[in-house]
């Protein structure tokens, strides 16, 4: 009889399904023997990082033999200034994903629960399950978060609530007033995590960051990332803003040197390059319009989005359409499975020509099958 290591694994790990990343460009190019694959699958900035961040990253490679500054002092200083918070409120992560994991590790055990919405970011169920905690998943309302239901789901044992604003994969957003009502209602023993990964892209009225609310609500943690609008997904860097007491707990479970030296330098330069952020936001707004118009012209409906992606309703299973788009060299993101949207696909806003290529391929695929 061979040994079953799954039986030996921690209870939370036994039933875990690994996170499914977007398909890499090189992989599809190898499979198809093509060299012109378009990837609109991981909500990356099609411009990548700005020149200043690129230059800072190159310069940082001169010191690769040294460990990075484990406290990320200079970056935390720069962030503190820009966000008008104390440096003691900031925790740096290897991507904001790392911050979400730290929060789960610090607050969730088999005795505890986490509350989040259906169709929310896949890392919330993963981090909850890995900690062995129970997930309380609230049904969505118009694809978005039903904050009333989420507040009502908080019990004695609820230690964490995950809220994505805007949400991935639906693109739905929450207005400032709704978040203030939520925070007034959730008891302090439940840490409310507001995930603002797409913050820099948002232009809709009524939305505002919740960073300034951290000073008034000790149980609020806001997470942000350099992976999206700043274009640094490949370097893995993000951060959490919280009360210093929570930051101190996160620092206990944070791995030493969790953020690398190149990422620290590039992020600091990216923060100063607000022109690049503005350029990225403008390109994204134009791309959202282009994709929205093209999708409507195909007789389809997309969920209104405040992020850098659109999730499109389809007349056929999304997994099928996904595979047929792959065959045409276009990678998007299926959102059945873990996301519970089997008749949708998520497409990231790309460059104008990439968006056009997606729309053309989608038209062909649906034309063939209808
Ligand atoms: C992309 C994304 C993140 C985090 O990405 P990192 O690269 O780990 O910073 C976090 N939350 C949501 C909702 C996202 O879509």
XYZ file of N, CA and C and ligand atoms in Angstrom, residues 19 42-44 93-100 120-124 163-169 195-198 223-228 232-239 308-309 339 346, ligand 1:
153
model
N -4.877 27.718 -6.919
C -5.314 28.883 -7.711
C -4.974 28.661 -9.182
N -5.237 38.316 -17.266
C -4.796 38.456 -15.869
C -4.843 39.884 -15.347
N -5.618 40.724 -16.029
C -5.803 42.112 -15.584
C -4.480 42.861 -15.404
N -3.529 42.522 -16.285
C -2.249 43.238 -16.291
C -2.396 44.551 -17.044
N 3.726 43.457 1.155
C 3.532 42.048 0.824
C 4.143 41.684 -0.511
N 4.386 40.407 -0.695
C 4.847 39.859 -1.964
C 3.608 39.754 -2.869
N 3.199 40.898 -3.395
C 1.867 41.032 -3.978
C 0.902 41.279 -2.838
N -0.256 41.906 -3.133
C -1.213 42.134 -2.049
C -1.804 40.803 -1.604
N -1.703 39.808 -2.505
C -2.059 38.450 -2.157
C -1.398 37.968 -0.859
N -0.130 38.305 -0.727
C 0.641 37.945 0.464
C 0.001 38.595 1.700
N -0.445 39.826 1.558
C -1.110 40.515 2.690
C -2.402 39.791 3.057
N -3.168 39.360 2.035
C -4.421 38.643 2.316
C -4.122 37.351 3.083
N -16.592 36.460 -5.832
C -15.528 37.370 -5.390
C -14.170 36.767 -5.747
N -13.115 37.478 -5.418
C -11.750 37.079 -5.762
C -11.422 35.694 -5.195
N -10.816 34.832 -6.025
C -10.602 33.420 -5.680
C -9.694 33.203 -4.474
N -8.873 34.195 -4.160
C -7.945 34.014 -3.045
C -8.668 34.007 -1.688
N -9.852 34.635 -1.607
C -10.551 34.664 -0.305
C -10.932 33.254 0.152
N -13.875 42.107 1.298
C -14.694 42.899 0.377
C -13.773 43.449 -0.706
N -14.058 43.151 -1.965
C -13.222 43.686 -3.051
C -13.941 44.865 -3.683
N -13.244 45.987 -3.780
C -13.854 47.204 -4.335
C -12.847 47.937 -5.217
N -13.012 47.864 -6.568
C -13.986 47.059 -7.304
C -13.689 45.570 -7.150
N -14.729 44.764 -7.465
C -14.564 43.323 -7.338
C -14.020 42.708 -8.627
N -13.210 41.698 -8.463
C -12.753 40.862 -9.561
C -13.366 39.479 -9.316
N -14.056 38.859 -10.247
C -14.096 39.108 -11.688
C -15.289 39.905 -12.198
N -10.313 45.266 -0.290
C -9.286 44.978 -1.289
C -9.447 45.984 -2.437
N -8.511 46.923 -2.507
C -8.584 47.985 -3.521
C -7.537 47.782 -4.617
N -7.432 46.545 -5.112
C -6.412 46.231 -6.126
C -6.545 47.099 -7.379
N -7.786 47.521 -7.691
C -8.019 48.279 -8.939
C -8.244 49.762 -8.694
N -6.220 46.866 1.384
C -5.068 46.340 0.643
C -5.009 46.976 -0.745
N -3.793 47.177 -1.213
C -3.528 47.774 -2.533
C -2.382 47.004 -3.186
N -2.186 47.225 -4.475
C -1.136 46.490 -5.176
C -0.436 47.352 -6.227
N 0.788 46.960 -6.554
C 1.509 47.557 -7.684
C 1.349 46.704 -8.942
N 0.554 45.620 -8.842
C 0.433 44.682 -9.969
C -0.475 45.180 -11.078
N -1.404 46.044 -10.758
C -2.418 46.381 -11.745
C -2.062 47.698 -12.439
N 3.376 46.386 -12.417
C 4.516 45.632 -11.874
C 4.128 44.221 -11.420
N 3.170 43.592 -12.112
C 2.688 42.263 -11.690
C 3.827 41.249 -11.554
N 4.811 41.347 -12.436
C 5.905 40.373 -12.437
C 6.830 40.503 -11.237
N 6.815 41.639 -10.552
C 7.729 41.825 -9.420
C 7.118 41.433 -8.084
N 5.795 41.289 -8.016
C 5.088 40.856 -6.817
C 5.272 41.831 -5.651
N 4.502 42.890 -5.643
C 4.547 43.801 -4.495
C 3.197 44.493 -4.286
N 2.769 44.504 -3.024
C 1.525 45.152 -2.646
C 1.636 45.561 -1.184
N 0.549 46.098 -0.618
C 0.625 46.535 0.778
C -0.746 46.561 1.435
N -10.174 47.183 -14.824
C -9.514 47.171 -16.134
C -9.869 45.886 -16.878
N -11.124 45.482 -16.737
C -11.602 44.242 -17.353
C -13.109 44.303 -17.473
N -15.462 30.669 -9.645
C -16.129 31.974 -9.616
C -17.649 31.879 -9.778
N -14.199 36.616 -18.664
C -13.623 37.909 -18.290
C -12.518 38.269 -19.267
C -5.148 41.013 -8.875
C -5.852 41.089 -7.583
C -5.171 41.115 -6.351
C -3.747 40.961 -6.102
O -2.802 40.815 -6.860
P -1.293 40.857 -6.359
O -0.595 40.719 -7.653
O -1.085 39.701 -5.445
O -1.084 42.163 -5.682
C -5.885 41.260 -5.185
N -7.201 41.368 -5.205
C -7.899 41.366 -6.338
C -9.366 41.525 -6.267
C -7.254 41.209 -7.554
O -7.961 41.142 -8.677
